[in-house]
Coordinates of C-alpha atoms (C1' of nucleotides) in Angstrom, one line a residue:
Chain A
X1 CA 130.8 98.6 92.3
X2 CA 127.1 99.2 92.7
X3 CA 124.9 95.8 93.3
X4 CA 123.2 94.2 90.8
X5 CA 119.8 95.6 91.1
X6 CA 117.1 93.7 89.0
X7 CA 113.4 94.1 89.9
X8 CA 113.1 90.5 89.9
X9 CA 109.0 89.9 88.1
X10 CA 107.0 87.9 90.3
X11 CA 104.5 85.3 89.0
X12 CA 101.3 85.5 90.6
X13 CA 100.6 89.4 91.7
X14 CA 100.5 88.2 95.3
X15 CA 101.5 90.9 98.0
X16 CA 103.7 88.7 100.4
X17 CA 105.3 87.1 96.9
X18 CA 106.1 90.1 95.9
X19 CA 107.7 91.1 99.2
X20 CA 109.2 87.8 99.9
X21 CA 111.0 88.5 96.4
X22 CA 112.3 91.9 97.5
X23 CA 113.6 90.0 100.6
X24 CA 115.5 87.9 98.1
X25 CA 117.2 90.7 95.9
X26 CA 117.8 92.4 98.9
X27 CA 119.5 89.6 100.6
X28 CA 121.5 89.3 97.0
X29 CA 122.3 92.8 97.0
X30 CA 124.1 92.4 100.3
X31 CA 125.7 89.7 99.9
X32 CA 127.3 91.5 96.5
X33 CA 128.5 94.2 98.9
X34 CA 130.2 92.1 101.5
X35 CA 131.9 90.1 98.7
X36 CA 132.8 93.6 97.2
X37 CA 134.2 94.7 100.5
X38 CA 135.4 91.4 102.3
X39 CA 136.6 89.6 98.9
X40 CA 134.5 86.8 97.7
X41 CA 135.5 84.5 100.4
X42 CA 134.1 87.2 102.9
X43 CA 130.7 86.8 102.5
X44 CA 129.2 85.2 105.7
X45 CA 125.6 84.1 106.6
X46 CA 126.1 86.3 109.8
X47 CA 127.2 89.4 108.3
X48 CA 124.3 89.4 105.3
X49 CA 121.9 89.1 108.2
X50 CA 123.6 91.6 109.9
X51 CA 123.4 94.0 107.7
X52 CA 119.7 92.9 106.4
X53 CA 118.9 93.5 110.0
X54 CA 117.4 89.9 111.2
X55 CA 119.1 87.3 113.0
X56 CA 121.4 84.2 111.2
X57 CA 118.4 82.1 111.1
X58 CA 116.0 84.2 109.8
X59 CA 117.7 83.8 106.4
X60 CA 117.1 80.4 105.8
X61 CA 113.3 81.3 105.3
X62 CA 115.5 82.3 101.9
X63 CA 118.3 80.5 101.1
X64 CA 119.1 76.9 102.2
X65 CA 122.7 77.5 103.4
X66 CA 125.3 79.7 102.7
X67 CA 125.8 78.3 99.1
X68 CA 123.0 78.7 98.1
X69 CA 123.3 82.1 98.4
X70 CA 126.7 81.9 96.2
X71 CA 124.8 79.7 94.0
X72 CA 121.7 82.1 93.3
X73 CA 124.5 84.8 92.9
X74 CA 126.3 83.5 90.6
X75 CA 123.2 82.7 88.8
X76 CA 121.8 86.5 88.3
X77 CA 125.6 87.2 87.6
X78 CA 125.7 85.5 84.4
X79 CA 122.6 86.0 83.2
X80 CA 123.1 89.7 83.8
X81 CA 126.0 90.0 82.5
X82 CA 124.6 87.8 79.4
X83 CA 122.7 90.8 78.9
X84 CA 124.7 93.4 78.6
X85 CA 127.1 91.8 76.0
X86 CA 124.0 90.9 74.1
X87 CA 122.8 94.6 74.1
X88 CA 126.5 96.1 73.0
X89 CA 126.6 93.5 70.5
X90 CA 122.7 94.5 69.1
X91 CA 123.6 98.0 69.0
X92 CA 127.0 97.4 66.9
X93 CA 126.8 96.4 63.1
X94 CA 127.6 92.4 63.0
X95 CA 131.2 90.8 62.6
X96 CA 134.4 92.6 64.4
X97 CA 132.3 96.0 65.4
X98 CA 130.2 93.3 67.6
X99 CA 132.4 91.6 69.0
X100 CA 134.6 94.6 70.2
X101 CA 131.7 95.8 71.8
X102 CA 130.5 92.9 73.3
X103 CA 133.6 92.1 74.8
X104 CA 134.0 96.0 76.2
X105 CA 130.7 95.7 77.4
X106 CA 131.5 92.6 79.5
X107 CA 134.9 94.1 80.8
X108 CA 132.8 97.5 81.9
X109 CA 130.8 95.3 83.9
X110 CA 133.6 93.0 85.3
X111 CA 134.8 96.4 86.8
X112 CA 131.2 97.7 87.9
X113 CA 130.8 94.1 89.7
X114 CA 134.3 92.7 90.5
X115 CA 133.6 90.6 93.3
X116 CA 131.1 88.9 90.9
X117 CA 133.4 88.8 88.1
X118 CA 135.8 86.8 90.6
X119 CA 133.4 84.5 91.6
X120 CA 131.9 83.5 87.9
X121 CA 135.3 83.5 86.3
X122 CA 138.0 82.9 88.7
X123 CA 136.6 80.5 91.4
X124 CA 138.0 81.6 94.1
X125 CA 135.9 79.9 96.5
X126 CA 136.6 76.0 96.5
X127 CA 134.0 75.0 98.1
X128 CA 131.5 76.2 95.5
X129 CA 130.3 74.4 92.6
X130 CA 128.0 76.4 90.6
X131 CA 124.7 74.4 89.2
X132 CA 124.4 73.4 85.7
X133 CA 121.6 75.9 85.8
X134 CA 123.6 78.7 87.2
X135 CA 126.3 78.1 83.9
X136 CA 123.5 77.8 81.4
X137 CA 124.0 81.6 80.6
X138 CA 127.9 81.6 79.8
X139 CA 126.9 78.8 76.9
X140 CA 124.8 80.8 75.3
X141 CA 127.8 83.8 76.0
X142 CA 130.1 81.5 74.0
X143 CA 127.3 81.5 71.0
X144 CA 127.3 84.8 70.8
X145 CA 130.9 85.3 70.2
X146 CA 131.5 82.4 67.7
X147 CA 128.3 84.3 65.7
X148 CA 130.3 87.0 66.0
X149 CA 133.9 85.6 64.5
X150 CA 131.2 84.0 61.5
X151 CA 129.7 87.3 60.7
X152 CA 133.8 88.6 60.8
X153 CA 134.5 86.0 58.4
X154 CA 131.7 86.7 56.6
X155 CA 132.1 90.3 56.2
X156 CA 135.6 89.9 54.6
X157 CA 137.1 91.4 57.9
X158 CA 138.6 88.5 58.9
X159 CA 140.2 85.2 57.3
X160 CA 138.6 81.6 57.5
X161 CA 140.8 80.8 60.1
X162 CA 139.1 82.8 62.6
X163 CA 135.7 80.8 62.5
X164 CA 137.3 78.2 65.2
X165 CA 137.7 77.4 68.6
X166 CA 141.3 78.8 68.5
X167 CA 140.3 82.5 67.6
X168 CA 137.8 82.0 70.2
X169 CA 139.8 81.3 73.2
X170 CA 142.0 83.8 71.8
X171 CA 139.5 86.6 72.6
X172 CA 138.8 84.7 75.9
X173 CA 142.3 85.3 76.5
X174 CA 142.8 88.7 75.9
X175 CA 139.8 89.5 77.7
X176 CA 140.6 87.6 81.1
X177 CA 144.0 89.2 81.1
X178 CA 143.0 92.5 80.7
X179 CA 140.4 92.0 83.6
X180 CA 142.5 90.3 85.6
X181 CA 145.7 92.9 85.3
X182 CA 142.6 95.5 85.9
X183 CA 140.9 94.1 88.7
X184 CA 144.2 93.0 90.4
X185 CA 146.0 95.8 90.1
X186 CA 143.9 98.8 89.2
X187 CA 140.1 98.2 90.5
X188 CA 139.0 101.5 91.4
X189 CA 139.8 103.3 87.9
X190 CA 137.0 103.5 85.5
X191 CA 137.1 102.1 82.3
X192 CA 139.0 103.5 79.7
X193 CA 142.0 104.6 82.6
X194 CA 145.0 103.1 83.7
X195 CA 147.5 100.4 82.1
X196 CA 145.2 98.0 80.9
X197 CA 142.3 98.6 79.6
X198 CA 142.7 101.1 77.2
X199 CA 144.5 98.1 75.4
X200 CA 141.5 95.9 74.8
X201 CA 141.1 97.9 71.4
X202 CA 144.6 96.7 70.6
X203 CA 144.4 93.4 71.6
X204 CA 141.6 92.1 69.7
X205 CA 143.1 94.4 67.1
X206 CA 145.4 91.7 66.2
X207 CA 143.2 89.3 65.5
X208 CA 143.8 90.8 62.0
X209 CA 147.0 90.1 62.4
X210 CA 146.6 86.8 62.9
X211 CA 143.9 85.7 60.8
X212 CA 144.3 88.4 58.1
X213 CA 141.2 88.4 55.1
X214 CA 141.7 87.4 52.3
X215 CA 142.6 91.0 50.3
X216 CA 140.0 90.9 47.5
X217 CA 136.2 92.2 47.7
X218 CA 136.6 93.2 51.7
X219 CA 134.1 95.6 52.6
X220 CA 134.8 99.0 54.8
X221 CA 138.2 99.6 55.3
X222 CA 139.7 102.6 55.5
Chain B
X1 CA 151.7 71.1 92.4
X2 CA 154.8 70.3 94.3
X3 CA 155.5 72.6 97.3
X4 CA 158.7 75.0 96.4
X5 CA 161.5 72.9 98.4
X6 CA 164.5 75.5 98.9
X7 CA 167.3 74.7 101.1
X8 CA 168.1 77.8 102.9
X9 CA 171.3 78.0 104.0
X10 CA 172.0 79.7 107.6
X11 CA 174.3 82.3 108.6
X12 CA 176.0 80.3 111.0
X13 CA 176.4 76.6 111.2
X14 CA 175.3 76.4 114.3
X15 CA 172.9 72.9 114.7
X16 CA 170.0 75.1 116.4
X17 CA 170.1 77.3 114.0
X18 CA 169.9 74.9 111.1
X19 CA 166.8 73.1 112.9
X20 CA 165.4 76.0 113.3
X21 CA 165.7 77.1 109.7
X22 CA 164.4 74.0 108.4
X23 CA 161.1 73.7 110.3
X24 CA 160.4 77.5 109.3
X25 CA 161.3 75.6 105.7
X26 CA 158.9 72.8 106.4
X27 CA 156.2 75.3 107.7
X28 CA 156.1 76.6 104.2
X29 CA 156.0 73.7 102.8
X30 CA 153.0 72.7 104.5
X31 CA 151.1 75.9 104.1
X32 CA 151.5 76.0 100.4
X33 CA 150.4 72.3 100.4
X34 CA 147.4 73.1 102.3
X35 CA 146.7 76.8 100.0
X36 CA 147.1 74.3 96.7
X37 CA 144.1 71.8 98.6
X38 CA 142.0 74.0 100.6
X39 CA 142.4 77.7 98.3
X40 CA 144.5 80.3 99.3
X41 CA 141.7 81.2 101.6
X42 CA 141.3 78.3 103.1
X43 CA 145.3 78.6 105.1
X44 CA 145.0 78.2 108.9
X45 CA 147.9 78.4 111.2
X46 CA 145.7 75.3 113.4
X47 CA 146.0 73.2 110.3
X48 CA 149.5 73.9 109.5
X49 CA 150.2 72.7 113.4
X50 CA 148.0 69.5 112.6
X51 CA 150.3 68.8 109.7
X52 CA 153.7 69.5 111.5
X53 CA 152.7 67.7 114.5
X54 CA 152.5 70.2 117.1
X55 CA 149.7 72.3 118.7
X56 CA 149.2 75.7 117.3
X57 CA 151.0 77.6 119.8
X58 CA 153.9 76.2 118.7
X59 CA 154.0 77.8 115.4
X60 CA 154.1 81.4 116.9
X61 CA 157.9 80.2 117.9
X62 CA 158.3 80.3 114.2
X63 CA 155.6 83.2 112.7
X64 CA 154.1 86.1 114.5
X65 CA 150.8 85.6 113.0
X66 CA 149.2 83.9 110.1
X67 CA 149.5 87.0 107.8
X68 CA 153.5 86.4 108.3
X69 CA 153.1 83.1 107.2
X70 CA 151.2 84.4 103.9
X71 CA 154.1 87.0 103.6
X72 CA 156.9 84.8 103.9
X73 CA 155.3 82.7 101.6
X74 CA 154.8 85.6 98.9
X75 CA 158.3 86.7 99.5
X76 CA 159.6 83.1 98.2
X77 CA 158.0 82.9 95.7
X78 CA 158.4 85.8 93.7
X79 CA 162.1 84.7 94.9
X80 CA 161.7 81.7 93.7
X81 CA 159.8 82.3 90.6
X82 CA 162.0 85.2 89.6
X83 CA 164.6 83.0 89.6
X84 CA 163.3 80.7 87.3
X85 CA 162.2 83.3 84.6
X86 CA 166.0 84.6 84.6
X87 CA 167.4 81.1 84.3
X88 CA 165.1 80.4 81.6
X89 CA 165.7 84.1 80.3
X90 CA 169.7 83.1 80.5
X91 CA 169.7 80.0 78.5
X92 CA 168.2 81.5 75.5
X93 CA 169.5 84.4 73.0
X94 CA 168.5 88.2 74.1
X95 CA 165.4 89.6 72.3
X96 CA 162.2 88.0 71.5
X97 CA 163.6 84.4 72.1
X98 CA 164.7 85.3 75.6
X99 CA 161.1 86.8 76.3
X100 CA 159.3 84.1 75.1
X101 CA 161.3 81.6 77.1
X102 CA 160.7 84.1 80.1
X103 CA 157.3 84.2 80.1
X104 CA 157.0 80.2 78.9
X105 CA 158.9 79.6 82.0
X106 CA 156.7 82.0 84.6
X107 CA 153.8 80.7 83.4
X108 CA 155.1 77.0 84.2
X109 CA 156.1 77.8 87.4
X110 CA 152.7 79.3 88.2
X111 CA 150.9 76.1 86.9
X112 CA 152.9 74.2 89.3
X113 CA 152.7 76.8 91.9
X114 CA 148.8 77.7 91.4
X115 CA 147.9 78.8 94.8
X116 CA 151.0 80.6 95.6
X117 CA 150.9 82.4 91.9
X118 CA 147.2 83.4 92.9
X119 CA 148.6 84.9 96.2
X120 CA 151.2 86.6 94.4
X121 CA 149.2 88.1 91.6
X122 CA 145.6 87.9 92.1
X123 CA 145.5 88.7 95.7
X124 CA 142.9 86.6 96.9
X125 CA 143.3 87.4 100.4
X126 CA 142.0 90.8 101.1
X127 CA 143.6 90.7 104.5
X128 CA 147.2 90.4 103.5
X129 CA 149.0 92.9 102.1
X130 CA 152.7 92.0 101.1
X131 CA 155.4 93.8 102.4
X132 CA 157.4 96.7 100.7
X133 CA 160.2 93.5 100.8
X134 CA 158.4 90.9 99.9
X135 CA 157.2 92.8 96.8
X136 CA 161.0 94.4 95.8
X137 CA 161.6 90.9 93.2
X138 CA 158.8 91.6 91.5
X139 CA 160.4 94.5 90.3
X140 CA 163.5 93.0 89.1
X141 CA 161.2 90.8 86.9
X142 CA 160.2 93.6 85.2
X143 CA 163.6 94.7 84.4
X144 CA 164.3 91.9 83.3
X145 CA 161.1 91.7 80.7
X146 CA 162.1 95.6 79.9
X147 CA 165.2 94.7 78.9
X148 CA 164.0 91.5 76.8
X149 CA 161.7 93.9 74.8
X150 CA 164.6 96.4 74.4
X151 CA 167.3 93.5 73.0
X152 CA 164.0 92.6 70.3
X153 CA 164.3 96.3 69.2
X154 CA 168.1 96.4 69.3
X155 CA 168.5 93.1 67.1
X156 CA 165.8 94.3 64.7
X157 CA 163.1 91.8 65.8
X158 CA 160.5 94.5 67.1
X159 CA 159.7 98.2 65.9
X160 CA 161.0 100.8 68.3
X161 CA 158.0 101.3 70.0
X162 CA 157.9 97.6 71.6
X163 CA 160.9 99.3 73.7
X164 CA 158.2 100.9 76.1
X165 CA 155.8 100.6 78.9
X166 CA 152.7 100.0 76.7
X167 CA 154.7 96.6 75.4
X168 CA 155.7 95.6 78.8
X169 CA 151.9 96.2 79.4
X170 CA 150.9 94.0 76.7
X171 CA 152.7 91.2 77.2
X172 CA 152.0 91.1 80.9
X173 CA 148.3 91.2 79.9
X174 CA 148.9 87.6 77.4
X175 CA 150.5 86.2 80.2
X176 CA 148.0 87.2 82.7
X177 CA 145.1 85.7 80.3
X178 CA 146.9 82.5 79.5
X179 CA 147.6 81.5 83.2
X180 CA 144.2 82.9 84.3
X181 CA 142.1 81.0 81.7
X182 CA 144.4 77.8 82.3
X183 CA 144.4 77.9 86.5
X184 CA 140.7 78.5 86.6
X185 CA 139.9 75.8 83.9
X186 CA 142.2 73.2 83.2
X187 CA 144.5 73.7 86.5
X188 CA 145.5 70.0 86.2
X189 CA 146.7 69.8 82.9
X190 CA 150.3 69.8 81.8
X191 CA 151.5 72.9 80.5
X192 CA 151.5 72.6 76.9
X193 CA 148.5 70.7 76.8
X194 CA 144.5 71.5 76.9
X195 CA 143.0 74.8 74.6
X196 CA 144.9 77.8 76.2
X197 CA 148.8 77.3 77.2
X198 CA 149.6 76.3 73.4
X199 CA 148.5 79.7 72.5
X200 CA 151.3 81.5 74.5
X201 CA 153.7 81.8 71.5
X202 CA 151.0 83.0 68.8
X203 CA 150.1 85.6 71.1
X204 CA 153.3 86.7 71.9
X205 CA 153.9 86.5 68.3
X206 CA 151.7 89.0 67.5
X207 CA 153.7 91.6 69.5
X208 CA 155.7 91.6 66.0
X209 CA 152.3 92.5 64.3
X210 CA 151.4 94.9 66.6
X211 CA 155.6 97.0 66.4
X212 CA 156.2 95.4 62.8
X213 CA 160.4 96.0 62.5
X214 CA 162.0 98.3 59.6
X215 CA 162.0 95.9 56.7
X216 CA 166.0 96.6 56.0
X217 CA 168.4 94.8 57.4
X218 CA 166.8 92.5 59.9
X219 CA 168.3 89.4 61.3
X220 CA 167.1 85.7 61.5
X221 CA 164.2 85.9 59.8
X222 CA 162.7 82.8 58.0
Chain C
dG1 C1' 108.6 84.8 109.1
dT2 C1' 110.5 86.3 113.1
dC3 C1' 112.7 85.3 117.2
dT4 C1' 115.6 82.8 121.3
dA5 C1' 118.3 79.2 122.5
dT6 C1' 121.3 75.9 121.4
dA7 C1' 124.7 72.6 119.4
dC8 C1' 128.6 72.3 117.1
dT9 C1' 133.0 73.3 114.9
dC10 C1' 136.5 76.1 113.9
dC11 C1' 139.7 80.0 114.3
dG12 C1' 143.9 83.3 116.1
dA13 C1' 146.2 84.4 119.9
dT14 C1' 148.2 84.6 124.8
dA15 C1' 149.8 83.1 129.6
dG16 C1' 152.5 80.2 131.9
dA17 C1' 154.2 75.5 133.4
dC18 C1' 157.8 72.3 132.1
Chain D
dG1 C1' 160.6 75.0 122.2
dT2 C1' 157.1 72.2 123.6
dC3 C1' 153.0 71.7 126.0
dT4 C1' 148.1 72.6 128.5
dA5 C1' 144.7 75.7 129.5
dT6 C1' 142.2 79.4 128.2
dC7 C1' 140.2 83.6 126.2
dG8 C1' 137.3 85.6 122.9
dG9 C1' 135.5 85.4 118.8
dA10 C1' 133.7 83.7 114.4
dG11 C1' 130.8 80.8 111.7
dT12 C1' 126.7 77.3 109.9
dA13 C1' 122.9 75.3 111.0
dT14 C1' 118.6 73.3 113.6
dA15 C1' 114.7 73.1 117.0
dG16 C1' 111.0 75.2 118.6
dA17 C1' 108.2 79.2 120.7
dC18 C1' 105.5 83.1 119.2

DNA sequence: GTCTATACTCCGATAGAC
DNA sequence: GTCTATCGGAGTATAGAC
């Protein structure tokens, strides 16, 4: 539930870029905590400059309305959380191990940035249409989960079947209802506590189940 | 996407009374309409009056305040929607076909119900919080699911230990994912259709992969 | 980049006449 | 049970002085 804190790099070594820019994660920062606080459709203009201590207008030296503030959001959301899946999955050995991780990893920091989480997966804010820039990051997100069913495949852990779309939205599945049943219902527990999400393990689990390997030549089972 | 149209029948037959009950009727009507358009958010008790006909004082003859609007809302429909699991639950035979039809049924309903399904299980509205009544169906469904998963075990579908809150947990997590991925992605499509309500009944079918039955003796198996 | 001032729209809720 | 009138507050956004 802490803000996404990313020391933006700033092209030219300017001074006043470099402030203006800590203006910006700042104003970003707050508005993750009035989302946090408020719910998603909390977050206000007023109450970010508020709490920046300026005045309404000052902000749109910034941001060019109030959506653009979701926008730019939702942006550093995904490509944050991008990263963290990709680092779980880099530190786990390719095929099932990987993909567990990557998906724990993203569900850890669903619950570290839940009013984020809502607004890049649930869309609970009508009015906002994220940019085709702002969803670039969840593309390359699916990649890295189809590489990961491959390498599954590959290994022997896994049977053909689960190199498809199918066994992908599967995982996409399992993964949104755990978050969601978490986030509804059980926000303020960390990971690893509570009803739900102790059975991620379990869930994708049973992707053996349904796409068992093939029984000859499989590598590292116990 | 059709509002829930119940006739609710009045103590007395007194005419008043039965006016009376049917604007309240039509007042909920209009406010899921305008929750289904404008997000669950996006409810106003001046836009319900727009709708109705009459200026927004009028409405407080009929609701306290806006947040009894959301609650009488929430109250029907997990009325409503528990009703329509145990029908479905009813017409099919106890144990995992019962379940299945259970949860094929809620998560119909909730397509065609998407912003009062979000108000009942995503809580969208960090204002509201449903009263002790409003919540006690909710709790029936449950039962209801407890006692699916302990006919499965009974009639040899499902190892003993799907008879238990980690099953109940499980399922309510599938159910959760399907109706999450579909209402944020493909909230238009019929049920059935589009790449996740198909996968319901493989996922509930792995519930026998995950509490595999004794081998001896089981019935109705293909 | 900050501010004041302003224009505008919307909201929930209440008082009191009819 | 309807209305008018009103209160008090919220919000987004722009214009223009400093």
């Amino acid at each position: 539930m802490t803000a996404i804190d990313e020391m933006t790099p700033v092209a030219g070594s300017d001074r006043r870029a470099r402030r203006r820019q800590e203006t910006i994660d700042e104003i970003l920062a707050i508005a993750e905590d009035i989302m946090n606080t408020e719910g998603v459709n909390g977050l206000s203009l007023s109450e970010v400059a508020r709490r920046l201590g300026v005045k309404p207008p000052s902000i749109y030296k910034y941001f060019d309305s109030l959506m653009a503030i979701y926008d730019a959001h939702f942006e550093r959301g995904q490509r944050v959380h991008l990263e963290a899946v990709r680092a779980a999955m880099g530190a786990a050995a390719p095929g099932l191990d990987a993909l567990g991780a990557g998906l724990e990893a993203s569900c850890r920091w669903c619950l570290a940035h839940p009013a984020t989480a809502q607004l890049m997966f649930w869309r609970p804010v009508p009015a906002f249409e994220p940019t085709p820039e702002a969803m670039a990051p969840s593309i390359e997100m699916v990649g890295l989960e189809r590489r990961a069913l491959a390498d599954a495949v590959a290994a022997g852990q896994l049977g053909p079947g689960a190199d498809s779309d199918e066994a992908l939205w599967l995982t996409s599945i399992m993964v949104s209802g755990v978050m969601g049943q978490t986030l509804a219902n059980e926000p303020s527990l960390p990971w690893g506590a509570g009803r739900f999400s102790p059975l991620l393990p379990k869930l994708i689990g049973t992707l053996t189940a349904l796409y068992p390997p093939k029984p000859s030549r499989r590598r590292s089972v116990g």
